[in-house]
CSV table of C-alpha atoms in Angstrom, one decimal:
chain,number,residue,atom,x,y,z
A,1,MET,CA,0.0,0.0,0.0
A,2,GLN,CA,2.7,2.4,1.0
A,3,GLU,CA,4.9,1.4,-1.9
A,4,SER,CA,2.1,2.1,-4.3
A,5,THR,CA,1.5,5.5,-2.8
A,6,ALA,CA,5.2,6.3,-3.2
A,7,ASN,CA,5.1,5.0,-6.8
A,8,GLN,CA,2.1,7.2,-7.5
A,9,VAL,CA,3.7,10.3,-6.1
A,10,ALA,CA,6.9,9.6,-8.0
A,11,ALA,CA,4.9,9.1,-11.2
A,12,ASN,CA,3.1,12.4,-10.7
A,13,ALA,CA,6.2,14.4,-9.9
A,14,THR,CA,7.1,16.0,-13.2
A,15,SER,CA,9.1,19.1,-13.9
A,16,SER,CA,7.8,19.3,-17.4
A,17,PHE,CA,5.0,21.7,-18.2
A,18,THR,CA,4.1,19.8,-21.4
A,19,GLU,CA,3.6,16.6,-19.4
A,20,HIS,CA,1.5,18.4,-17.0
A,21,LEU,CA,-0.7,19.8,-19.8
A,22,GLN,CA,-0.9,16.4,-21.4
A,23,ARG,CA,-2.2,14.9,-18.2
A,24,ASP,CA,-4.5,17.7,-17.0
A,25,ARG,CA,-5.3,20.1,-19.8
A,26,PRO,CA,-4.6,18.3,-23.1
A,27,GLU,CA,-6.8,20.7,-25.1
A,28,LEU,CA,-4.3,23.5,-24.4
A,29,LEU,CA,-1.4,21.7,-26.3
A,30,PRO,CA,-0.8,23.2,-29.8
A,31,PHE,CA,-0.5,19.8,-31.3
A,32,SER,CA,-3.3,17.8,-29.7
A,33,ARG,CA,-6.1,19.4,-31.7
A,34,SER,CA,-7.7,17.1,-34.1
A,35,LEU,CA,-7.9,18.2,-37.7
A,36,GLN,CA,-10.3,15.5,-38.8
A,37,GLY,CA,-13.0,17.8,-40.0
A,38,GLY,CA,-12.3,18.5,-43.7
A,39,ALA,CA,-8.5,18.3,-43.4
A,40,SER,CA,-8.3,15.1,-45.4
A,41,THR,CA,-9.1,17.1,-48.6
A,42,ALA,CA,-6.3,17.2,-51.2
A,43,VAL,CA,-5.9,21.0,-51.0
A,44,PRO,CA,-3.4,21.9,-48.3
A,45,VAL,CA,-4.8,24.3,-45.7
A,46,GLN,CA,-4.1,28.0,-46.5
A,47,VAL,CA,-2.4,29.4,-43.4
A,48,PRO,CA,0.6,31.8,-43.1
A,49,HIS,CA,4.0,30.3,-43.4
A,50,ALA,CA,7.2,31.8,-42.1
A,51,THR,CA,10.5,31.4,-43.9
A,52,THR,CA,14.3,31.7,-43.7
A,53,ILE,CA,16.2,31.6,-40.5
A,54,VAL,CA,20.0,31.7,-40.4
A,55,ALA,CA,22.2,30.9,-37.5
A,56,MET,CA,26.0,30.7,-37.0
A,57,SER,CA,28.6,30.5,-34.4
A,58,TYR,CA,31.1,33.3,-33.8
A,59,GLY,CA,33.9,33.8,-31.4
A,60,GLY,CA,32.2,33.7,-28.0
A,61,GLY,CA,28.7,32.7,-28.9
A,62,VAL,CA,26.0,32.1,-31.5
A,63,LEU,CA,23.8,34.4,-33.6
A,64,MET,CA,20.4,33.8,-35.1
A,65,ALA,CA,18.6,36.0,-37.6
A,66,GLY,CA,15.2,35.8,-39.3
A,67,ASP,CA,13.4,37.9,-41.9
A,68,ARG,CA,10.1,39.6,-41.3
A,69,ARG,CA,7.8,38.1,-44.0
A,70,ALA,CA,5.0,35.6,-43.6
A,71,THR,CA,3.2,34.4,-46.8
A,72,MET,CA,-0.1,32.7,-47.5
A,73,GLY,CA,0.2,31.1,-50.9
A,74,ASN,CA,1.3,33.9,-53.2
A,75,ILE,CA,0.0,36.6,-50.8
A,76,ILE,CA,2.2,38.4,-48.2
A,77,ALA,CA,0.3,37.8,-45.0
A,78,SER,CA,2.6,39.9,-42.8
A,79,ARG,CA,5.6,42.1,-43.1
A,80,HIS,CA,6.1,42.4,-39.3
A,81,ILE,CA,6.2,38.8,-38.2
A,82,GLU,CA,9.0,37.8,-35.8
A,83,LYS,CA,10.5,34.3,-36.3
A,84,VAL,CA,13.3,34.4,-33.8
A,85,PHE,CA,12.5,34.3,-30.1
A,86,PRO,CA,14.4,34.1,-26.9
A,87,ALA,CA,13.7,30.7,-25.3
A,88,ASP,CA,15.2,31.5,-22.0
A,89,HIS,CA,18.2,33.4,-20.6
A,90,PHE,CA,20.8,31.3,-22.6
A,91,SER,CA,19.0,30.1,-25.7
A,92,VAL,CA,17.1,31.3,-28.7
A,93,LEU,CA,14.7,29.6,-31.1
A,94,GLY,CA,14.0,30.4,-34.8
A,95,ILE,CA,11.0,28.9,-36.6
A,96,ALA,CA,10.1,28.1,-40.2
A,97,GLY,CA,6.9,26.4,-41.3
A,98,THR,CA,3.3,27.0,-40.4
A,99,ALA,CA,3.3,30.2,-38.4
A,100,GLY,CA,0.3,29.7,-36.1
A,101,ILE,CA,1.5,26.4,-34.8
A,102,ALA,CA,5.1,27.5,-34.7
A,103,ILE,CA,4.3,30.5,-32.5
A,104,ASP,CA,2.3,28.4,-30.1
A,105,LEU,CA,5.1,25.8,-30.0
A,106,THR,CA,7.5,28.6,-29.2
A,107,ARG,CA,5.3,29.9,-26.4
A,108,LEU,CA,5.0,26.3,-25.0
A,109,PHE,CA,8.7,25.8,-25.2
A,110,GLN,CA,9.4,29.1,-23.4
A,111,VAL,CA,7.0,28.1,-20.6
A,112,GLU,CA,8.5,24.6,-20.5
A,113,LEU,CA,12.0,25.9,-19.8
A,114,GLU,CA,10.8,28.5,-17.2
A,115,HIS,CA,8.6,25.9,-15.5
A,116,TYR,CA,11.5,23.5,-15.1
A,117,GLU,CA,13.7,26.2,-13.8
A,118,LYS,CA,11.1,27.2,-11.2
A,119,ILE,CA,10.2,23.7,-10.1
A,120,GLU,CA,13.8,22.4,-9.9
A,121,GLY,CA,15.5,25.6,-8.9
A,122,THR,CA,18.1,25.2,-11.6
A,123,GLN,CA,18.3,25.6,-15.4
A,124,LEU,CA,18.0,22.7,-17.8
A,125,SER,CA,21.2,21.8,-19.6
A,126,LEU,CA,21.5,22.9,-23.2
A,127,GLU,CA,21.3,19.3,-24.4
A,128,GLY,CA,18.2,18.9,-22.2
A,129,LYS,CA,16.6,21.9,-23.8
A,130,ALA,CA,17.4,20.7,-27.3
A,131,ASN,CA,15.9,17.2,-26.5
A,132,ARG,CA,12.7,18.8,-25.1
A,133,LEU,CA,12.3,20.8,-28.2
A,134,GLY,CA,12.8,17.6,-30.3
A,135,ALA,CA,10.0,15.9,-28.3
A,136,MET,CA,7.6,18.8,-29.0
A,137,ILE,CA,8.3,18.7,-32.7
A,138,ARG,CA,7.7,14.9,-32.7
A,139,GLY,CA,4.4,15.6,-30.9
A,140,ASN,CA,3.4,17.8,-33.9
A,141,LEU,CA,4.1,15.0,-36.4
A,142,PRO,CA,0.5,14.1,-37.1
A,143,MET,CA,-0.2,17.8,-38.0
A,144,ALA,CA,3.0,17.8,-40.1
A,145,LEU,CA,1.7,14.9,-42.1
A,146,GLN,CA,-1.3,17.0,-42.9
A,147,GLY,CA,0.8,19.8,-44.2
A,148,LEU,CA,1.2,21.9,-41.0
A,149,ALA,CA,4.9,21.3,-40.4
A,150,VAL,CA,7.1,23.3,-38.1
A,151,VAL,CA,10.9,23.2,-38.4
A,152,PRO,CA,12.8,25.0,-35.7
A,153,LEU,CA,16.4,26.0,-35.3
A,154,PHE,CA,17.8,26.1,-31.8
A,155,ALA,CA,20.9,27.9,-30.6
A,156,GLY,CA,22.2,28.5,-27.1
A,157,PHE,CA,25.2,29.0,-25.0
A,158,ASP,CA,26.4,25.8,-23.2
A,159,THR,CA,27.4,27.3,-19.8
A,160,SER,CA,29.1,24.1,-18.7
A,161,ALA,CA,31.2,23.8,-21.8
A,162,GLY,CA,31.6,27.5,-22.4
A,163,VAL,CA,30.7,27.4,-26.1
A,164,GLY,CA,27.8,28.4,-28.3
A,165,ARG,CA,26.0,25.5,-30.0
A,166,LEU,CA,23.5,25.0,-32.8
A,167,PHE,CA,20.8,22.4,-33.3
A,168,SER,CA,18.6,21.7,-36.3
A,169,TYR,CA,15.5,19.4,-36.4
A,170,ASP,CA,13.4,17.5,-38.9
A,171,VAL,CA,9.6,17.1,-38.6
A,172,THR,CA,10.0,13.8,-36.8
A,173,GLY,CA,11.8,15.5,-34.0
A,174,GLY,CA,15.2,14.3,-35.0
A,175,ARG,CA,17.8,16.5,-33.5
A,176,TYR,CA,21.1,17.2,-35.3
A,177,GLU,CA,23.9,19.3,-33.9
A,178,GLU,CA,25.3,21.7,-36.5
A,179,HIS,CA,28.8,23.1,-36.5
A,180,GLU,CA,29.7,26.5,-37.9
A,181,HIS,CA,26.3,27.6,-39.4
A,182,HIS,CA,22.9,26.4,-40.5
A,183,THR,CA,19.7,27.8,-42.1
A,184,VAL,CA,16.1,26.6,-42.4
A,185,GLY,CA,13.1,27.7,-44.5
A,186,SER,CA,12.3,28.0,-48.2
A,187,GLY,CA,15.0,30.6,-48.7
A,188,SER,CA,17.6,28.5,-46.9
A,189,VAL,CA,19.3,27.1,-50.1
A,190,PHE,CA,20.2,30.7,-51.1
A,191,ALA,CA,21.2,31.8,-47.6
A,192,ARG,CA,23.3,28.7,-47.2
A,193,GLY,CA,25.3,29.5,-50.3
A,194,ALA,CA,26.1,33.0,-48.9
A,195,LEU,CA,27.0,31.6,-45.5
A,196,LYS,CA,29.4,29.1,-47.1
A,197,LYS,CA,31.3,31.9,-48.8
A,198,LEU,CA,31.1,34.6,-46.0
A,199,TRP,CA,31.4,32.6,-42.8
A,200,ARG,CA,34.8,31.9,-41.3
A,201,PRO,CA,36.0,30.7,-37.8
A,202,ASN,CA,36.1,33.2,-35.0
A,203,LEU,CA,34.1,36.0,-36.5
A,204,THR,CA,33.4,39.0,-34.2
A,205,ALA,CA,29.8,39.6,-33.2
A,206,ALA,CA,29.6,42.6,-35.6
A,207,GLU,CA,31.1,40.6,-38.5
A,208,ALA,CA,28.6,37.8,-37.8
A,209,LEU,CA,25.8,40.3,-37.9
A,210,SER,CA,26.8,41.5,-41.3
A,211,VAL,CA,27.2,38.0,-42.6
A,212,ALA,CA,23.7,37.2,-41.3
A,213,VAL,CA,22.1,40.2,-43.0
A,214,GLU,CA,23.9,39.5,-46.2
A,215,SER,CA,22.8,35.9,-46.4
A,216,LEU,CA,19.2,36.9,-45.6
A,217,TYR,CA,19.5,39.5,-48.4
A,218,ASP,CA,20.5,36.7,-50.8
A,219,ALA,CA,17.6,34.5,-49.6
A,220,ALA,CA,15.2,37.4,-50.1
A,221,ASP,CA,16.6,38.1,-53.6
A,222,ASP,CA,15.7,34.7,-54.9
A,223,ASP,CA,13.0,33.4,-52.6
A,224,SER,CA,9.6,35.1,-52.9
A,225,ALA,CA,8.6,34.0,-49.4
A,226,THR,CA,11.5,35.7,-47.7
A,227,GLY,CA,11.4,39.5,-47.2
A,228,GLY,CA,14.4,41.7,-47.6
A,229,PRO,CA,15.3,44.8,-45.5
A,230,ASP,CA,12.5,47.3,-46.0
A,231,THR,CA,13.9,50.8,-46.0
A,232,VAL,CA,10.5,52.4,-46.6
A,233,ARG,CA,8.9,50.9,-43.5
A,234,GLN,CA,12.2,50.8,-41.6
A,235,LEU,CA,11.8,47.0,-41.1
A,236,TRP,CA,15.0,45.1,-40.5
A,237,PRO,CA,15.6,41.4,-39.6
A,238,VAL,CA,15.2,40.2,-36.1
A,239,VAL,CA,18.6,39.2,-34.7
A,240,TYR,CA,19.6,37.7,-31.4
A,241,THR,CA,23.1,36.9,-30.1
A,242,VAL,CA,23.7,34.5,-27.3
A,243,ASP,CA,27.0,34.6,-25.4
A,244,ARG,CA,28.4,34.1,-21.9
A,245,THR,CA,26.2,37.0,-20.6
A,246,GLY,CA,22.9,35.6,-22.0
A,247,ALA,CA,20.7,36.2,-25.0
A,248,HIS,CA,20.5,39.8,-26.3
A,249,ARG,CA,18.4,41.3,-29.1
A,250,VAL,CA,20.5,43.3,-31.5
A,251,PRO,CA,19.3,46.9,-31.4
A,252,GLU,CA,17.4,48.4,-34.4
A,253,ALA,CA,20.1,51.0,-35.0
A,254,ASP,CA,22.8,48.3,-35.6
A,255,LEU,CA,20.4,46.4,-37.9
A,256,ALA,CA,19.6,49.5,-39.9
A,257,ALA,CA,23.3,50.2,-40.3
A,258,ALA,CA,24.2,46.6,-41.3
A,259,SER,CA,21.2,46.4,-43.7
A,260,ARG,CA,22.0,49.8,-45.3
A,261,ALA,CA,25.7,48.7,-45.8
A,262,VAL,CA,24.5,45.6,-47.7
A,263,ILE,CA,22.1,47.6,-49.8
A,264,GLU,CA,24.8,50.2,-50.5
A,265,ALA,CA,27.4,47.7,-51.6
A,266,ARG,CA,24.9,46.0,-53.9
A,267,THR,CA,23.9,49.3,-55.4
A,268,VAL,CA,27.5,50.3,-56.1
A,269,ALA,CA,28.2,46.9,-57.7
A,270,GLY,CA,25.1,47.2,-59.8
A,271,ARG,CA,25.2,43.6,-60.9
A,272,GLU,CA,22.3,41.6,-62.3
A,273,ALA,CA,22.8,38.4,-60.2
B,1,MET,CA,-16.1,-3.7,16.1
B,2,THR,CA,-15.2,-0.9,18.4
B,3,GLN,CA,-17.7,2.0,18.9
B,4,GLN,CA,-16.5,5.4,17.7
B,5,PHE,CA,-16.4,8.0,20.5
B,6,TYR,CA,-18.4,11.1,19.8
B,7,VAL,CA,-16.2,14.2,19.4
B,8,SER,CA,-18.0,17.6,18.9
B,9,PRO,CA,-17.0,19.5,15.7
B,10,GLU,CA,-15.8,22.4,17.9
B,11,GLN,CA,-13.4,20.1,19.7
B,12,LEU,CA,-12.3,18.4,16.5
B,13,MET,CA,-11.4,21.7,14.8
B,14,LYS,CA,-9.7,23.0,17.9
B,15,ASP,CA,-7.6,19.9,18.2
B,16,ARG,CA,-6.6,20.1,14.5
B,17,ALA,CA,-5.7,23.8,14.8
B,18,ASP,CA,-3.6,23.1,18.0
B,19,PHE,CA,-1.8,20.3,16.2
B,20,ALA,CA,-1.0,22.5,13.1
B,21,ARG,CA,0.0,25.5,15.3
B,22,LYS,CA,2.4,23.3,17.3
B,23,GLY,CA,4.0,22.1,14.1
B,24,ILE,CA,4.5,25.6,12.7
B,25,ALA,CA,5.8,27.0,16.0
B,26,ARG,CA,8.7,24.5,15.9
B,27,GLY,CA,10.1,26.1,12.7
B,28,ARG,CA,12.2,29.2,12.3
B,29,SER,CA,10.7,32.4,11.1
B,30,VAL,CA,10.3,34.0,7.6
B,31,VAL,CA,9.9,37.7,7.0
B,32,VAL,CA,8.4,39.3,3.9
B,33,ILE,CA,8.8,43.1,3.7
B,34,SER,CA,7.5,45.5,1.2
B,35,CYS,CA,9.9,48.4,0.6
B,36,ALA,CA,10.7,51.2,-1.8
B,37,ASP,CA,12.9,48.9,-4.1
B,38,GLY,CA,10.3,46.1,-4.1
B,39,ILE,CA,9.7,43.2,-1.8
B,40,ALA,CA,12.4,41.5,0.3
B,41,LEU,CA,11.9,37.9,1.5
B,42,VAL,CA,14.2,36.8,4.3
B,43,ALA,CA,14.3,33.4,6.0
B,44,GLU,CA,16.5,31.8,8.6
B,45,ASN,CA,17.5,28.7,6.7
B,46,PRO,CA,20.9,26.9,6.9
B,47,SER,CA,20.2,24.7,3.8
B,48,PRO,CA,21.4,26.2,0.5
B,49,SER,CA,19.1,24.0,-1.6
B,50,LEU,CA,15.9,23.3,0.4
B,51,HIS,CA,14.2,26.7,-0.1
B,52,LYS,CA,11.6,28.4,2.0
B,53,VAL,CA,11.3,31.2,-0.5
B,54,GLY,CA,10.6,30.6,-4.2
B,55,GLU,CA,9.5,32.1,-7.5
B,56,ILE,CA,6.0,31.5,-8.7
B,57,TYR,CA,5.6,33.8,-11.6
B,58,ASP,CA,6.9,37.1,-13.2
B,59,LYS,CA,5.9,39.4,-10.2
B,60,ILE,CA,4.9,36.8,-7.7
B,61,ALA,CA,6.9,35.0,-5.0
B,62,PHE,CA,6.1,32.5,-2.3
B,63,ALA,CA,7.4,32.1,1.2
B,64,ALA,CA,6.5,29.4,3.7
B,65,VAL,CA,7.2,27.9,7.1
B,66,GLY,CA,6.3,24.5,8.5
B,67,LYS,CA,6.7,21.1,7.0
B,68,TYR,CA,8.9,21.1,4.0
B,69,ASN,CA,7.2,18.4,2.0
B,70,GLU,CA,3.8,20.1,2.5
B,71,PHE,CA,4.7,23.6,1.5
B,72,GLU,CA,6.9,22.4,-1.3
B,73,SER,CA,4.0,20.5,-2.8
B,74,LEU,CA,1.9,23.7,-2.5
B,75,ARG,CA,4.7,25.8,-4.1
B,76,GLN,CA,4.8,23.4,-7.1
B,77,ALA,CA,1.0,23.4,-7.4
B,78,GLY,CA,1.2,27.2,-7.4
B,79,VAL,CA,3.8,27.2,-10.2
B,80,ARG,CA,1.6,24.9,-12.2
B,81,TYR,CA,-1.5,27.0,-11.6
B,82,ALA,CA,0.4,30.2,-12.6
B,83,ASP,CA,2.0,28.7,-15.7
B,84,VAL,CA,-1.2,27.1,-17.0
B,85,ARG,CA,-3.1,30.3,-16.5
B,86,GLY,CA,-0.4,32.5,-18.1
B,87,TYR,CA,-0.1,30.1,-21.0
B,88,SER,CA,-3.8,29.8,-21.7
B,89,TYR,CA,-4.7,33.5,-21.1
B,90,ASP,CA,-1.9,36.0,-20.9
B,91,ARG,CA,1.1,36.6,-18.6
B,92,GLU,CA,-0.6,39.7,-17.0
B,93,ASP,CA,-3.6,37.7,-16.1
B,94,VAL,CA,-1.7,35.8,-13.4
B,95,THR,CA,-2.3,37.6,-10.1
B,96,ALA,CA,-1.4,37.0,-6.5
B,97,ARG,CA,-5.0,37.4,-5.6
B,98,GLY,CA,-6.0,34.5,-7.8
B,99,LEU,CA,-3.2,32.3,-6.5
B,100,ALA,CA,-3.9,33.2,-2.9
B,101,SER,CA,-7.5,32.2,-3.2
B,102,VAL,CA,-6.6,28.9,-4.8
B,103,TYR,CA,-4.2,28.3,-1.9
B,104,ALA,CA,-6.9,29.3,0.6
B,105,GLN,CA,-9.3,26.8,-0.9
B,106,SER,CA,-6.9,23.9,-0.9
B,107,LEU,CA,-5.7,24.6,2.6
B,108,GLY,CA,-9.3,24.9,3.8
B,109,ALA,CA,-10.3,21.6,2.1
B,110,VAL,CA,-7.3,19.8,3.6
B,111,PHE,CA,-8.1,21.2,7.0
B,112,THR,CA,-11.6,20.0,7.1
B,113,ALA,CA,-11.6,16.9,5.0
B,114,GLU,CA,-8.2,15.2,5.4
B,115,GLN,CA,-6.9,13.1,8.2
B,116,LYS,CA,-4.3,15.7,9.2
B,117,PRO,CA,-4.2,19.4,8.4
B,118,PHE,CA,-1.2,20.9,6.7
B,119,GLU,CA,1.3,22.2,9.2
B,120,VAL,CA,2.2,25.3,7.1
B,121,GLU,CA,1.8,29.0,6.9
B,122,LEU,CA,2.3,30.7,3.6
B,123,ALA,CA,2.8,34.2,2.2
B,124,VAL,CA,2.1,35.1,-1.4
B,125,ALA,CA,3.7,38.4,-2.5
B,126,GLU,CA,3.2,40.3,-5.7
B,127,VAL,CA,5.3,43.4,-6.5
B,128,GLY,CA,3.5,46.3,-8.3
B,129,PRO,CA,4.8,49.3,-10.2
B,130,THR,CA,4.4,51.4,-7.0
B,131,GLN,CA,4.4,50.4,-3.4
B,132,ALA,CA,0.6,51.0,-3.2
B,133,ASP,CA,0.2,48.2,-5.8
B,134,ASP,CA,2.1,45.6,-3.8
B,135,HIS,CA,0.1,42.7,-2.5
B,136,LEU,CA,1.0,40.6,0.5
B,137,TYR,CA,-1.3,37.7,1.4
B,138,ARG,CA,-0.8,35.6,4.5
B,139,LEU,CA,-2.4,32.1,4.5
B,140,THR,CA,-2.7,29.9,7.5
B,141,PHE,CA,-3.2,26.1,7.8
B,142,ASP,CA,-7.0,26.3,8.0
B,143,GLY,CA,-7.4,28.3,4.8
B,144,SER,CA,-7.8,31.8,6.4
B,145,ILE,CA,-6.4,34.5,4.3
B,146,ALA,CA,-5.3,38.0,5.3
B,147,ASP,CA,-4.3,40.9,3.2
B,148,GLU,CA,-1.3,42.7,4.7
B,149,HIS,CA,0.3,46.0,3.7
B,150,SER,CA,3.8,46.6,5.0
B,151,PHE,CA,5.1,43.2,6.0
B,152,VAL,CA,4.3,39.6,7.0
B,153,VAL,CA,6.1,37.5,9.7
B,154,MET,CA,5.5,33.8,10.0
B,155,GLY,CA,6.9,30.9,12.0
B,156,GLY,CA,8.3,30.2,15.4
B,157,GLN,CA,8.6,33.5,17.3
B,158,ALA,CA,6.3,35.4,15.0
B,159,GLU,CA,5.0,37.8,17.6
B,160,LYS,CA,8.5,38.8,18.9
B,161,VAL,CA,9.9,39.2,15.4
B,162,SER,CA,6.8,41.0,14.3
B,163,SER,CA,7.0,43.6,17.0
B,164,ALA,CA,10.7,44.3,16.3
B,165,ILE,CA,9.9,44.8,12.6
B,166,GLU,CA,6.9,46.9,13.3
B,167,ALA,CA,9.1,49.4,15.2
B,168,GLY,CA,11.5,49.8,12.3
B,169,TRP,CA,9.4,49.6,9.2
B,170,GLN,CA,9.1,52.6,6.9
B,171,ALA,CA,7.8,52.7,3.3
B,172,SER,CA,11.0,54.4,2.1
B,173,LEU,CA,13.3,51.4,3.1
B,174,GLY,CA,15.7,50.2,0.4
B,175,PHE,CA,16.5,46.5,0.0
B,176,ALA,CA,19.6,46.7,2.2
B,177,ASP,CA,17.7,48.4,5.0
B,178,ALA,CA,14.8,46.0,4.7
B,179,VAL,CA,17.0,43.0,4.9
B,180,ARG,CA,18.9,44.5,7.9
B,181,LEU,CA,15.5,45.2,9.6
B,182,ALA,CA,14.5,41.6,8.9
B,183,LEU,CA,17.7,40.3,10.4
B,184,LYS,CA,17.3,42.4,13.5
B,185,GLY,CA,13.8,40.9,13.9
B,186,LEU,CA,15.0,37.4,13.3
B,187,THR,CA,17.6,37.6,16.1
B,188,PRO,CA,15.7,39.3,18.9
B,189,ALA,CA,17.6,40.3,22.0
B,190,GLN,CA,16.7,38.0,24.9
B,191,GLU,CA,15.4,39.9,27.9
B,192,GLY,CA,18.3,41.3,29.9
B,193,GLU,CA,20.9,40.0,27.5
B,194,GLN,CA,23.2,41.6,25.0
B,195,PRO,CA,21.8,41.8,21.5
B,196,ALA,CA,22.4,38.5,19.7
B,197,ALA,CA,25.0,38.3,17.0
B,198,PRO,CA,23.6,38.8,13.5
B,199,LEU,CA,23.1,35.6,11.5
B,200,PRO,CA,25.9,34.8,9.0
B,201,PRO,CA,24.9,34.8,5.3
B,202,GLY,CA,25.3,31.0,5.2
B,203,ALA,CA,22.4,30.7,7.6
B,204,LEU,CA,20.1,33.0,5.6
B,205,GLU,CA,18.0,32.7,2.6
B,206,VAL,CA,17.3,36.0,0.9
B,207,ALA,CA,15.4,36.7,-2.3
B,208,VAL,CA,13.9,39.9,-3.7
B,209,LEU,CA,11.2,40.9,-6.1
B,210,ASP,CA,12.6,43.9,-8.0
B,211,ARG,CA,10.0,46.6,-8.5
B,212,LEU,CA,11.6,47.8,-11.8
B,213,SER,CA,13.1,44.5,-13.1
B,214,GLU,CA,12.3,45.5,-16.7
B,215,ASN,CA,14.6,48.6,-16.4
B,216,SER,CA,17.3,47.3,-14.1
B,217,ARG,CA,17.7,43.7,-15.5
B,218,GLY,CA,15.8,43.7,-18.7
B,219,THR,CA,13.5,40.9,-17.7
B,220,ARG,CA,9.8,40.8,-16.6
B,221,ARG,CA,10.8,38.1,-14.0
B,222,ALA,CA,11.2,40.2,-10.9
B,223,PHE,CA,12.3,37.4,-8.6
B,224,ARG,CA,16.0,37.2,-7.8
B,225,ARG,CA,17.7,34.9,-5.3
B,226,LEU,CA,20.7,36.3,-3.5
B,227,ASN,CA,23.7,34.1,-2.9
B,228,ASP,CA,26.0,34.4,0.1
B,229,ALA,CA,28.3,36.9,-1.7
B,230,ASP,CA,25.3,39.0,-2.8
B,231,ILE,CA,24.0,39.1,0.8
B,232,THR,CA,27.4,40.1,2.1
B,233,ALA,CA,27.7,42.8,-0.5
B,234,LEU,CA,24.1,44.1,0.1
B,235,LEU,CA,24.7,44.4,3.9
B,236,ALA,CA,28.2,45.8,3.6
């Protein structure tokens, strides 16, 4: 009798917010909603999609940048969407794929990390955070099979190892550690080419910022679902750096300067492609 | 089969209350003080990892005395309540008032329905943009709830500590002065004796809720736990 009580208590003791929701409030999970009604039609559901996230390591940390465009088919659904979010003090998360589910997953992931920290009184390790995110993406697999996929990119500072690290995922929740740099989204093929040419080891944070802006510019140049820097509306990419001191959002003024420098250089070159 | 003796409800409740009070009186005290910089939570606690003071949400902290396993389960339930509420509505919809009333209901239910009441006393503190917006709720083992303004003292020598703090409390206190005042209260001079030596940082647990955490630390999470070095620096 006593043993079964102890077992029960142990089984109920979870530090995971997602597990708590799964048990007590499953309807609140972004990926537990059933799409049975009409979703089996051949036409994919028309919802906003977010595209092109780039991330790279630099001397002392990691940097992640995302453009500001969300599309719905051939329509621009939003010019202001943010696709890079701070996950906690030492990590950031970028999302590509179905915007609505991705934003909900991000929110859930943020609460998950904070919840663990409050219950346990200590932060989850970077590996632990990366694995939790993988489990959430796997939870979304049924939705992904119906066309509502979310593909995140995760970057953080590993405080025990003292280095910045990057993780990419597939829709089944597979987690892959990336070295140097990585990019996701429909414009990623173009951004990747730019990164391969511009990235080198031990960039400074300022150099990494201009590499990120330049590769997003290349993605926007060739991918209609990626938005370039918008000088009319004063819209620049959203960029976060994570280093020993934590995650910081790069200020608008620095982004404006970096974006204008790229536009200036391209204008001077005046080349077609 | 043995016949159950009749016990009047009055006697039953009185026995339960006496039992819970005895349990709480054995523990050391915790002080929660509202001051100009925010809210300071100070506990006499030699353990560096078994906390009596904890974070619940952005602006809300928790302090408790009594049986560790009982108040720890209440703290975790509070974190779950706050996180679910903040996730399903919005972060600003999580309030100390809501949390305190959930605690009051659970403590009340345990006190009347369970075999044994919880031997705990809790404080729920929420820091506001101005001192007038601070909320301090004190909850006792039977589910009674009280709304305090300046400070809350719980635990063993609550009356003694409370009178010492009442004498020194002012709205304009900073964190350093508030913690000093709490320490003065936690080590009351025995009658006719020299004032007791102040507690070393290692025997203390101190946390604060920063009133302006958005400006000073760039985070909406106002709770900050002070380690021994921080406490020494604060009191220097």
